């Protein structure tokens, strides 16, 4: 009888759990796992992970020879599978794809500042790339940490796109805008973009025509709402001053003329109505001769005056006269007194102003 010979029956390799596909952000970590039943009487199988059907060198990545493949800082995707080998042969796992999502990258910032005219349109554009689940949202900074998310509708469009548009802008649209990109690979914000709105100019008080005496002071002013960057005063076509108010002292006849003010911003120039400035004539006055008359009679004094925009006020001594039953013309060039009485006697004079 020969010596005994042992029969060792071994089991071919099998897989109970194949690797699952993965999606990660660029530069992230990934792992794939394969589960193989362990037969107590059999030697352990060997593992060889492959990338795109090419074996991964265990010297480069030691986990390539284990049930779990670990990948650190992955930036390139691919198809992974594992070949399990034992005495009876080998088996290959199903393939699992590693998908690398692009991290959010802002390559174009919105313009830092834009100045637009009231009633025109404005847009803000950001160039942003990122993972497939990335969403965009434009905000207007209201002083809070988060800002106010903008909503499409009315004058606003593109609130969730790379270009935000606002039509027919109003003064209330002025402020700071920014875009937030949200994704599974992180959240990022663009730089702030400032919108300056130049409001339309509306003159609410026009300069007034005036007569100025030589040696006096000419004062002209204009009041306006809206955004005014410059005021330019002109006499005829000649620039004579700037600012909302213009004055001349001492005034000379050569300063007379037609004055306008041009109010300007980047959107428009608005011209005031013309203020006609005339040079007054120096005021002079002479009174008629003394009057002698009888009680019950009538008397009249006449003042002859030259000047511009003259006003008259008659006095007896220091007493200002007013029109009444017997007195007339107290504010004209001719003062009349009827039905004279003794108390009417005295010195009469006229204060002439112009």
mmCIF file of C-alpha atoms in Angstrom:
data_model
loop_
_atom_site.group_PDB
_atom_site.id
_atom_site.type_symbol
_atom_site.label_atom_id
_atom_site.label_comp_id
_atom_site.label_asym_id
_atom_site.label_seq_id
_atom_site.Cartn_x
_atom_site.Cartn_y
_atom_site.Cartn_z
ATOM 1 C CA UNK A 1 0.000 0.000 0.000
ATOM 2 C CA UNK A 2 1.375 3.454 -1.013
ATOM 3 C CA UNK A 3 1.703 6.388 1.299
ATOM 4 C CA UNK A 4 -1.373 8.650 1.611
ATOM 5 C CA UNK A 5 -1.835 11.708 -0.703
ATOM 6 C CA UNK A 6 -3.910 14.699 0.507
ATOM 7 C CA UNK A 7 -6.459 16.374 -1.735
ATOM 8 C CA UNK A 8 -6.867 20.098 -1.038
ATOM 9 C CA UNK A 9 -9.901 21.490 -2.819
ATOM 10 C CA UNK A 10 -9.769 25.288 -3.106
ATOM 11 C CA UNK A 11 -12.482 27.801 -4.047
ATOM 12 C CA UNK A 12 -12.240 30.149 -7.036
ATOM 13 C CA UNK A 13 -12.379 33.852 -6.096
ATOM 14 C CA UNK A 14 -15.749 35.558 -5.937
ATOM 15 C CA UNK A 15 -17.013 39.080 -5.191
ATOM 16 C CA UNK A 16 -19.923 39.910 -2.929
ATOM 17 C CA UNK A 17 -19.685 43.691 -3.132
ATOM 18 C CA UNK A 18 -18.368 45.611 -6.148
ATOM 19 C CA UNK A 19 -16.940 49.156 -5.967
ATOM 20 C CA UNK A 20 -19.378 52.048 -6.305
ATOM 21 C CA UNK A 21 -18.859 55.073 -8.552
ATOM 22 C CA UNK A 22 -17.843 58.331 -6.866
ATOM 23 C CA UNK A 23 -18.057 62.041 -7.582
ATOM 24 C CA UNK A 24 -15.664 64.336 -5.721
ATOM 25 C CA UNK A 25 -14.375 67.870 -5.998
ATOM 26 C CA UNK A 26 -11.047 68.426 -7.673
ATOM 27 C CA UNK A 27 -8.237 67.860 -5.214
ATOM 28 C CA UNK A 28 -10.430 65.798 -2.893
ATOM 29 C CA UNK A 29 -9.936 62.238 -1.649
ATOM 30 C CA UNK A 30 -11.666 59.114 -2.971
ATOM 31 C CA UNK A 31 -11.771 55.419 -2.134
ATOM 32 C CA UNK A 32 -13.089 52.282 -3.827
ATOM 33 C CA UNK A 33 -13.761 49.008 -2.008
ATOM 34 C CA UNK A 34 -14.317 45.444 -3.127
ATOM 35 C CA UNK A 35 -15.547 42.670 -0.829
ATOM 36 C CA UNK A 36 -14.300 39.110 -1.361
ATOM 37 C CA UNK A 37 -15.446 36.144 0.806
ATOM 38 C CA UNK A 38 -12.627 34.638 2.897
ATOM 39 C CA UNK A 39 -12.474 30.831 2.925
ATOM 40 C CA UNK A 40 -10.724 29.768 6.157
ATOM 41 C CA UNK A 41 -8.859 26.869 4.516
ATOM 42 C CA UNK A 42 -7.777 28.881 1.470
ATOM 43 C CA UNK A 43 -4.810 31.211 1.223
ATOM 44 C CA UNK A 44 -5.755 34.916 0.976
ATOM 45 C CA UNK A 45 -6.227 36.208 -2.572
ATOM 46 C CA UNK A 46 -4.193 39.017 -4.108
ATOM 47 C CA UNK A 47 -5.667 42.344 -5.241
ATOM 48 C CA UNK A 48 -4.665 44.536 -8.136
ATOM 49 C CA UNK A 49 -6.535 47.770 -8.777
ATOM 50 C CA UNK A 50 -6.592 49.178 -12.278
ATOM 51 C CA UNK A 51 -7.191 52.645 -13.704
ATOM 52 C CA UNK A 52 -8.565 52.609 -17.207
ATOM 53 C CA UNK A 53 -7.499 48.901 -17.488
ATOM 54 C CA UNK A 54 -3.896 49.761 -16.498
ATOM 55 C CA UNK A 55 -2.565 48.293 -13.258
ATOM 56 C CA UNK A 56 -1.773 50.809 -10.542
ATOM 57 C CA UNK A 57 1.753 50.369 -9.210
ATOM 58 C CA UNK A 58 1.586 49.399 -5.506
ATOM 59 C CA UNK A 59 4.941 51.115 -5.044
ATOM 60 C CA UNK A 60 3.263 54.365 -5.981
ATOM 61 C CA UNK A 61 0.021 53.648 -4.152
ATOM 62 C CA UNK A 62 0.314 50.738 -1.694
ATOM 63 C CA UNK A 63 -3.495 50.536 -1.343
ATOM 64 C CA UNK A 64 -3.623 49.314 -4.968
ATOM 65 C CA UNK A 65 -2.826 45.839 -3.583
ATOM 66 C CA UNK A 66 -5.575 45.866 -0.944
ATOM 67 C CA UNK A 67 -9.379 45.513 -0.959
ATOM 68 C CA UNK A 68 -9.704 49.277 -0.535
ATOM 69 C CA UNK A 69 -8.061 51.667 -2.967
ATOM 70 C CA UNK A 70 -7.412 55.111 -1.500
ATOM 71 C CA UNK A 71 -6.775 58.099 -3.761
ATOM 72 C CA UNK A 72 -5.563 61.375 -2.245
ATOM 73 C CA UNK A 73 -5.827 64.760 -3.945
ATOM 74 C CA UNK A 74 -7.513 63.444 -7.055
ATOM 75 C CA UNK A 75 -7.591 65.859 -9.980
ATOM 76 C CA UNK A 76 -8.226 63.391 -12.831
ATOM 77 C CA UNK A 77 -11.171 61.063 -13.148
ATOM 78 C CA UNK A 78 -11.233 57.619 -14.701
ATOM 79 C CA UNK A 79 -12.590 54.049 -14.630
ATOM 80 C CA UNK A 80 -11.434 51.879 -11.716
ATOM 81 C CA UNK A 81 -11.755 48.125 -11.200
ATOM 82 C CA UNK A 82 -10.018 45.437 -9.160
ATOM 83 C CA UNK A 83 -8.625 42.039 -10.272
ATOM 84 C CA UNK A 84 -8.768 39.428 -7.495
ATOM 85 C CA UNK A 85 -6.530 36.353 -7.998
ATOM 86 C CA UNK A 86 -6.057 33.072 -6.138
ATOM 87 C CA UNK A 87 -4.871 29.543 -6.917
ATOM 88 C CA UNK A 88 -7.978 28.800 -8.960
ATOM 89 C CA UNK A 89 -7.849 31.851 -11.172
ATOM 90 C CA UNK A 90 -8.965 35.468 -11.107
ATOM 91 C CA UNK A 91 -12.097 37.562 -11.208
ATOM 92 C CA UNK A 92 -12.506 41.199 -12.163
ATOM 93 C CA UNK A 93 -14.862 43.536 -10.347
ATOM 94 C CA UNK A 94 -17.331 45.732 -12.148
ATOM 95 C CA UNK A 95 -16.032 49.131 -13.151
ATOM 96 C CA UNK A 96 -16.612 52.210 -11.009
ATOM 97 C CA UNK A 97 -16.142 55.689 -12.434
ATOM 98 C CA UNK A 98 -14.453 58.471 -10.523
ATOM 99 C CA UNK A 99 -15.915 61.827 -11.641
ATOM 100 C CA UNK A 100 -13.974 64.956 -10.735
ATOM 101 C CA UNK A 101 -16.117 68.059 -10.304
ATOM 102 C CA UNK A 102 -14.433 71.340 -11.113
ATOM 103 C CA UNK A 103 -13.994 73.641 -8.125
ATOM 104 C CA UNK A 104 -15.628 77.057 -8.324
ATOM 105 C CA UNK A 105 -13.344 79.423 -10.202
ATOM 106 C CA UNK A 106 -14.129 83.116 -10.714
ATOM 107 C CA UNK A 107 -12.158 84.251 -13.742
ATOM 108 C CA UNK A 108 -14.042 87.469 -14.415
ATOM 109 C CA UNK A 109 -15.167 89.929 -11.751
ATOM 110 C CA UNK A 110 -17.991 92.435 -12.267
ATOM 111 C CA UNK A 111 -16.868 96.012 -12.915
ATOM 112 C CA UNK A 112 -15.866 97.613 -9.629
ATOM 113 C CA UNK A 113 -17.926 100.755 -10.245
ATOM 114 C CA UNK A 114 -20.421 101.950 -12.820
ATOM 115 C CA UNK A 115 -22.100 105.335 -13.128
ATOM 116 C CA UNK A 116 -25.385 105.353 -15.009
ATOM 117 C CA UNK A 117 -28.111 107.867 -15.719
ATOM 118 C CA UNK A 118 -31.520 107.564 -14.140
ATOM 119 C CA UNK A 119 -33.875 105.796 -16.541
ATOM 120 C CA UNK A 120 -31.158 103.902 -18.432
ATOM 121 C CA UNK A 121 -30.136 100.235 -18.115
ATOM 122 C CA UNK A 122 -27.198 98.585 -16.341
ATOM 123 C CA UNK A 123 -25.760 95.074 -16.172
ATOM 124 C CA UNK A 124 -23.224 93.273 -13.991
ATOM 125 C CA UNK A 125 -21.346 90.242 -15.337
ATOM 126 C CA UNK A 126 -19.235 87.622 -13.556
ATOM 127 C CA UNK A 127 -17.393 84.788 -15.298
ATOM 128 C CA UNK A 128 -17.705 81.743 -13.019
ATOM 129 C CA UNK A 129 -17.098 78.066 -13.668
ATOM 130 C CA UNK A 130 -17.680 75.224 -11.242
ATOM 131 C CA UNK A 131 -19.292 71.858 -10.568
ATOM 132 C CA UNK A 132 -22.503 70.760 -12.220
ATOM 133 C CA UNK A 133 -24.564 71.518 -9.115
ATOM 134 C CA UNK A 134 -23.324 75.116 -8.888
ATOM 135 C CA UNK A 135 -25.986 77.799 -8.547
ATOM 136 C CA UNK A 136 -25.626 81.574 -8.775
ATOM 137 C CA UNK A 137 -27.468 84.295 -6.858
ATOM 138 C CA UNK A 138 -27.009 88.054 -7.135
ATOM 139 C CA UNK A 139 -27.416 90.205 -4.036
ATOM 140 C CA UNK A 140 -27.694 93.884 -3.221
ATOM 141 C CA UNK A 141 -25.811 94.912 -0.108
ATOM 142 C CA UNK A 142 -28.219 96.450 2.412
ATOM 143 C CA UNK A 143 -25.724 96.702 5.261
ATOM 144 C CA UNK A 144 -26.548 93.279 6.700
ATOM 145 C CA UNK A 145 -24.015 90.412 6.671
ATOM 146 C CA UNK A 146 -25.921 88.528 3.968
ATOM 147 C CA UNK A 147 -27.406 91.244 1.750
ATOM 148 C CA UNK A 148 -30.748 91.024 -0.042
ATOM 149 C CA UNK A 149 -31.140 88.311 -2.719
ATOM 150 C CA UNK A 150 -32.504 89.759 -5.956
ATOM 151 C CA UNK A 151 -35.537 88.236 -7.637
ATOM 152 C CA UNK A 152 -36.346 88.207 -11.339
ATOM 153 C CA UNK A 153 -39.338 90.272 -12.337
ATOM 154 C CA UNK A 154 -40.266 93.793 -13.291
ATOM 155 C CA UNK A 155 -37.046 95.627 -14.079
ATOM 156 C CA UNK A 156 -34.682 92.850 -12.899
ATOM 157 C CA UNK A 157 -33.539 89.831 -14.907
ATOM 158 C CA UNK A 158 -30.657 87.368 -14.584
ATOM 159 C CA UNK A 159 -30.761 87.297 -10.776
ATOM 160 C CA UNK A 160 -29.568 83.662 -10.872
ATOM 161 C CA UNK A 161 -27.382 83.910 -13.986
ATOM 162 C CA UNK A 162 -23.884 85.152 -14.634
ATOM 163 C CA UNK A 163 -25.208 88.494 -15.919
ATOM 164 C CA UNK A 164 -27.580 90.601 -13.821
ATOM 165 C CA UNK A 165 -29.570 93.251 -15.692
ATOM 166 C CA UNK A 166 -31.588 96.152 -14.257
ATOM 167 C CA UNK A 167 -33.694 98.225 -16.643
ATOM 168 C CA UNK A 168 -34.946 101.787 -16.229
ATOM 169 C CA UNK A 169 -32.794 102.303 -13.152
ATOM 170 C CA UNK A 170 -33.989 104.566 -10.350
ATOM 171 C CA UNK A 171 -32.135 106.420 -7.616
ATOM 172 C CA UNK A 172 -33.058 103.608 -5.225
ATOM 173 C CA UNK A 173 -31.030 101.149 -7.337
ATOM 174 C CA UNK A 174 -27.774 102.832 -6.346
ATOM 175 C CA UNK A 175 -25.659 100.649 -4.082
ATOM 176 C CA UNK A 176 -23.337 97.656 -3.978
ATOM 177 C CA UNK A 177 -23.998 94.370 -5.778
ATOM 178 C CA UNK A 178 -22.268 90.978 -5.633
ATOM 179 C CA UNK A 179 -22.809 87.388 -6.788
ATOM 180 C CA UNK A 180 -22.640 84.239 -4.659
ATOM 181 C CA UNK A 181 -21.749 80.873 -6.219
ATOM 182 C CA UNK A 182 -22.968 77.879 -4.184
ATOM 183 C CA UNK A 183 -22.032 74.237 -4.769
ATOM 184 C CA UNK A 184 -21.077 70.957 -3.167
ATOM 185 C CA UNK A 185 -17.463 72.036 -3.677
ATOM 186 C CA UNK A 186 -17.851 75.217 -1.620
ATOM 187 C CA UNK A 187 -19.304 78.706 -1.785
ATOM 188 C CA UNK A 188 -17.582 81.761 -3.243
ATOM 189 C CA UNK A 189 -18.403 85.460 -3.632
ATOM 190 C CA UNK A 190 -17.441 87.887 -6.357
ATOM 191 C CA UNK A 191 -15.961 91.256 -5.555
ATOM 192 C CA UNK A 192 -18.389 94.086 -4.836
ATOM 193 C CA UNK A 193 -19.701 96.133 -7.750
ATOM 194 C CA UNK A 194 -20.889 99.675 -7.003
ATOM 195 C CA UNK A 195 -23.684 101.330 -8.978
ATOM 196 C CA UNK A 196 -23.833 105.130 -8.916
ATOM 197 C CA UNK A 197 -27.072 106.576 -10.272
ATOM 198 C CA UNK A 198 -26.999 110.105 -11.665
ATOM 199 C CA UNK A 199 -30.489 111.506 -11.095
ATOM 200 C CA UNK A 200 -32.153 113.681 -13.732
ATOM 201 C CA UNK A 201 -31.774 117.412 -13.188
ATOM 202 C CA UNK A 202 -34.932 119.364 -12.400
ATOM 203 C CA UNK A 203 -34.725 123.119 -11.809
ATOM 204 C CA UNK A 204 -37.099 123.945 -8.976
ATOM 205 C CA UNK A 205 -36.250 127.672 -8.711
ATOM 206 C CA UNK A 206 -35.227 129.717 -11.734
ATOM 207 C CA UNK A 207 -33.036 132.828 -11.502
ATOM 208 C CA UNK A 208 -35.087 136.038 -11.362
ATOM 209 C CA UNK A 209 -34.753 139.097 -13.568
ATOM 210 C CA UNK A 210 -33.649 142.115 -11.572
ATOM 211 C CA UNK A 211 -32.669 145.765 -11.794
ATOM 212 C CA UNK A 212 -29.470 146.670 -9.937
ATOM 213 C CA UNK A 213 -28.248 150.137 -9.163
ATOM 214 C CA UNK A 214 -24.656 151.026 -10.014
ATOM 215 C CA UNK A 215 -22.451 150.238 -7.052
ATOM 216 C CA UNK A 216 -24.998 147.767 -5.698
ATOM 217 C CA UNK A 217 -24.847 143.968 -5.543
ATOM 218 C CA UNK A 218 -26.192 141.593 -8.190
ATOM 219 C CA UNK A 219 -27.337 138.264 -6.714
ATOM 220 C CA UNK A 220 -28.566 135.409 -8.923
ATOM 221 C CA UNK A 221 -29.217 131.841 -7.827
ATOM 222 C CA UNK A 222 -30.748 128.640 -9.115
ATOM 223 C CA UNK A 223 -32.077 125.664 -7.131
ATOM 224 C CA UNK A 224 -32.375 122.150 -8.600
ATOM 225 C CA UNK A 225 -33.048 118.576 -7.568
ATOM 226 C CA UNK A 226 -31.182 115.560 -8.927
ATOM 227 C CA UNK A 227 -27.460 115.084 -9.435
ATOM 228 C CA UNK A 228 -25.689 118.282 -10.486
ATOM 229 C CA UNK A 229 -21.928 118.100 -10.966
ATOM 230 C CA UNK A 230 -21.324 121.579 -12.410
ATOM 231 C CA UNK A 231 -23.076 124.939 -12.536
ATOM 232 C CA UNK A 232 -21.937 127.384 -15.240
ATOM 233 C CA UNK A 233 -23.246 130.953 -15.324
ATOM 234 C CA UNK A 234 -23.167 132.855 -18.612
ATOM 235 C CA UNK A 235 -23.893 136.433 -19.584
ATOM 236 C CA UNK A 236 -24.916 135.951 -23.161
ATOM 237 C CA UNK A 237 -22.353 133.429 -24.429
ATOM 238 C CA UNK A 238 -19.598 134.449 -22.007
ATOM 239 C CA UNK A 239 -18.871 132.275 -18.964
ATOM 240 C CA UNK A 240 -18.856 134.500 -15.889
ATOM 241 C CA UNK A 241 -19.105 132.153 -12.885
ATOM 242 C CA UNK A 242 -19.754 128.749 -11.381
ATOM 243 C CA UNK A 243 -21.783 127.333 -8.509
ATOM 244 C CA UNK A 244 -25.496 127.524 -7.725
ATOM 245 C CA UNK A 245 -25.217 131.249 -6.844
ATOM 246 C CA UNK A 246 -23.584 134.111 -8.730
ATOM 247 C CA UNK A 247 -22.975 137.644 -7.480
ATOM 248 C CA UNK A 248 -21.312 140.850 -8.644
ATOM 249 C CA UNK A 249 -20.169 143.704 -6.407
ATOM 250 C CA UNK A 250 -19.878 146.552 -7.114
ATOM 251 C CA UNK A 251 -22.345 146.352 -9.985
ATOM 252 C CA UNK A 252 -21.553 148.437 -13.071
ATOM 253 C CA UNK A 253 -23.736 149.163 -16.116
ATOM 254 C CA UNK A 254 -21.517 146.828 -18.150
ATOM 255 C CA UNK A 255 -22.680 143.930 -15.979
ATOM 256 C CA UNK A 256 -26.216 144.223 -17.331
ATOM 257 C CA UNK A 257 -27.392 141.556 -19.755
ATOM 258 C CA UNK A 258 -29.104 138.190 -20.122
ATOM 259 C CA UNK A 259 -27.870 135.585 -17.630
ATOM 260 C CA UNK A 260 -28.409 131.820 -17.784
ATOM 261 C CA UNK A 261 -27.083 128.916 -15.729
ATOM 262 C CA UNK A 262 -26.138 125.547 -17.256
ATOM 263 C CA UNK A 263 -26.533 122.597 -14.866
ATOM 264 C CA UNK A 264 -24.641 119.477 -15.916
ATOM 265 C CA UNK A 265 -24.080 115.841 -14.978
ATOM 266 C CA UNK A 266 -22.833 112.921 -17.103
ATOM 267 C CA UNK A 267 -26.348 112.400 -18.425
ATOM 268 C CA UNK A 268 -27.491 115.821 -19.546
ATOM 269 C CA UNK A 269 -27.177 119.591 -19.496
ATOM 270 C CA UNK A 270 -30.187 121.648 -18.401
ATOM 271 C CA UNK A 271 -30.246 125.411 -19.018
ATOM 272 C CA UNK A 272 -32.207 127.780 -16.823
ATOM 273 C CA UNK A 273 -34.507 130.435 -18.180
ATOM 274 C CA UNK A 274 -32.791 133.756 -18.875
ATOM 275 C CA UNK A 275 -32.662 136.310 -16.078
ATOM 276 C CA UNK A 276 -32.637 139.819 -17.537
ATOM 277 C CA UNK A 277 -30.393 142.074 -15.487
ATOM 278 C CA UNK A 278 -30.765 145.791 -16.123
ATOM 279 C CA UNK A 279 -28.702 148.642 -14.741
ATOM 280 C CA UNK A 280 -30.741 151.035 -12.663
ATOM 281 C CA UNK A 281 -30.560 154.806 -13.045
ATOM 282 C CA UNK A 282 -29.203 156.725 -10.028
ATOM 283 C CA UNK A 283 -32.076 158.183 -8.095
ATOM 284 C CA UNK A 284 -32.425 162.001 -7.812
ATOM 285 C CA UNK A 285 -35.368 164.166 -6.743
ATOM 286 C CA UNK A 286 -36.337 167.855 -6.623
ATOM 287 C CA UNK A 287 -39.433 169.276 -4.949
ATOM 288 C CA UNK A 288 -41.631 172.147 -6.141
ATOM 289 C CA UNK A 289 -41.437 175.600 -4.552
ATOM 290 C CA UNK A 290 -42.935 176.659 -1.242
ATOM 291 C CA UNK A 291 -46.720 177.071 -1.205
ATOM 292 C CA UNK A 292 -48.686 179.890 0.428
ATOM 293 C CA UNK A 293 -52.441 179.500 0.533
ATOM 294 C CA UNK A 294 -55.469 180.429 2.650
ATOM 295 C CA UNK A 295 -57.399 178.290 5.100
ATOM 296 C CA UNK A 296 -60.016 176.296 3.250
ATOM 297 C CA UNK A 297 -57.943 176.319 0.080
ATOM 298 C CA UNK A 298 -56.032 173.508 -1.565
ATOM 299 C CA UNK A 299 -52.276 172.896 -1.811
ATOM 300 C CA UNK A 300 -50.103 170.593 -3.872
ATOM 301 C CA UNK A 301 -46.426 169.651 -3.776
ATOM 302 C CA UNK A 302 -44.724 167.988 -6.727
ATOM 303 C CA UNK A 303 -41.475 166.032 -6.651
ATOM 304 C CA UNK A 304 -39.603 165.449 -9.899
ATOM 305 C CA UNK A 305 -37.436 162.314 -9.703
ATOM 306 C CA UNK A 306 -35.259 160.201 -11.954
ATOM 307 C CA UNK A 307 -34.228 156.608 -11.389
ATOM 308 C CA UNK A 308 -35.459 153.037 -11.778
ATOM 309 C CA UNK A 309 -38.413 151.360 -10.101
ATOM 310 C CA UNK A 310 -39.104 154.478 -8.029
ATOM 311 C CA UNK A 311 -41.249 154.500 -4.893
ATOM 312 C CA UNK A 312 -42.530 157.595 -3.110
ATOM 313 C CA UNK A 313 -43.365 158.384 0.493
ATOM 314 C CA UNK A 314 -44.375 161.885 1.644
ATOM 315 C CA UNK A 315 -43.694 163.214 5.138
ATOM 316 C CA UNK A 316 -44.652 166.279 7.134
ATOM 317 C CA UNK A 317 -41.643 166.844 9.281
ATOM 318 C CA UNK A 318 -40.900 163.354 10.648
ATOM 319 C CA UNK A 319 -44.495 162.145 10.324
ATOM 320 C CA UNK A 320 -45.241 159.738 7.482
ATOM 321 C CA UNK A 321 -48.368 160.733 5.607
ATOM 322 C CA UNK A 322 -51.089 158.395 4.383
ATOM 323 C CA UNK A 323 -53.976 159.027 2.060
ATOM 324 C CA UNK A 324 -57.171 160.140 3.780
ATOM 325 C CA UNK A 325 -60.133 162.524 3.572
ATOM 326 C CA UNK A 326 -57.985 165.573 2.839
ATOM 327 C CA UNK A 327 -54.652 164.030 1.827
ATOM 328 C CA UNK A 328 -54.015 162.279 -1.471
ATOM 329 C CA UNK A 329 -50.984 161.022 -3.403
ATOM 330 C CA UNK A 330 -48.902 160.239 -0.308
ATOM 331 C CA UNK A 331 -47.169 157.467 -2.283
ATOM 332 C CA UNK A 332 -46.935 159.314 -5.617
ATOM 333 C CA UNK A 333 -44.977 162.192 -7.077
ATOM 334 C CA UNK A 334 -47.742 164.682 -6.305
ATOM 335 C CA UNK A 335 -49.055 165.272 -2.785
ATOM 336 C CA UNK A 336 -52.402 167.094 -2.497
ATOM 337 C CA UNK A 337 -53.978 168.644 0.603
ATOM 338 C CA UNK A 338 -57.539 169.941 0.436
ATOM 339 C CA UNK A 339 -59.486 172.094 2.885
ATOM 340 C CA UNK A 340 -56.360 173.629 4.423
ATOM 341 C CA UNK A 341 -56.354 174.322 8.137
ATOM 342 C CA UNK A 342 -53.781 176.147 10.237
ATOM 343 C CA UNK A 343 -52.339 172.848 11.519
ATOM 344 C CA UNK A 344 -51.383 171.894 7.958
ATOM 345 C CA UNK A 345 -48.645 174.448 7.941
ATOM 346 C CA UNK A 346 -45.111 173.035 8.085
ATOM 347 C CA UNK A 347 -42.331 171.461 6.074
ATOM 348 C CA UNK A 348 -43.150 168.711 3.587
ATOM 349 C CA UNK A 349 -40.663 166.347 1.979
ATOM 350 C CA UNK A 350 -40.736 163.187 -0.127
ATOM 351 C CA UNK A 351 -38.522 160.126 0.298
ATOM 352 C CA UNK A 352 -37.884 158.759 -3.195
ATOM 353 C CA UNK A 353 -36.338 155.282 -3.440
ATOM 354 C CA UNK A 354 -35.276 153.308 -6.484
#
